[in-house]
Coordinates of C-alpha atoms in Angstrom, one line a residue:
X272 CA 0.0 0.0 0.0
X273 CA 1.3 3.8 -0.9
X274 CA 1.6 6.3 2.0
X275 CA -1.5 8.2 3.6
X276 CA 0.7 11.1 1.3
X277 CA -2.0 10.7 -1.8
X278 CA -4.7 10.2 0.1
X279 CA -4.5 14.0 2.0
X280 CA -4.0 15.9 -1.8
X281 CA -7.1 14.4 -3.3
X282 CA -9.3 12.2 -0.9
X283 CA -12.5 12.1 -2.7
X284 CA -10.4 10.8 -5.9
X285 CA -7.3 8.9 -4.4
X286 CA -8.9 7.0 -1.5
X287 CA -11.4 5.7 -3.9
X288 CA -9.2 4.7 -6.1
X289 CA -6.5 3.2 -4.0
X290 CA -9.2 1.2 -2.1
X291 CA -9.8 0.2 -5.7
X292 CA -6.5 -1.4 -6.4
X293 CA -4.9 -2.0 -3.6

């Protein structure tokens, strides 16, 4: 898994996303 990093710059975009994939 990345770092919370992403997840603070675009959360509504990134957490989807990475919850997604990862």
């Amino acid at each position: 898994m990345k770092p919370c990093g992403m997840f603070m710059q675009e959360p509504s975009r990134e957490a989807s996303v990475s919850s997604g994939v990862f």
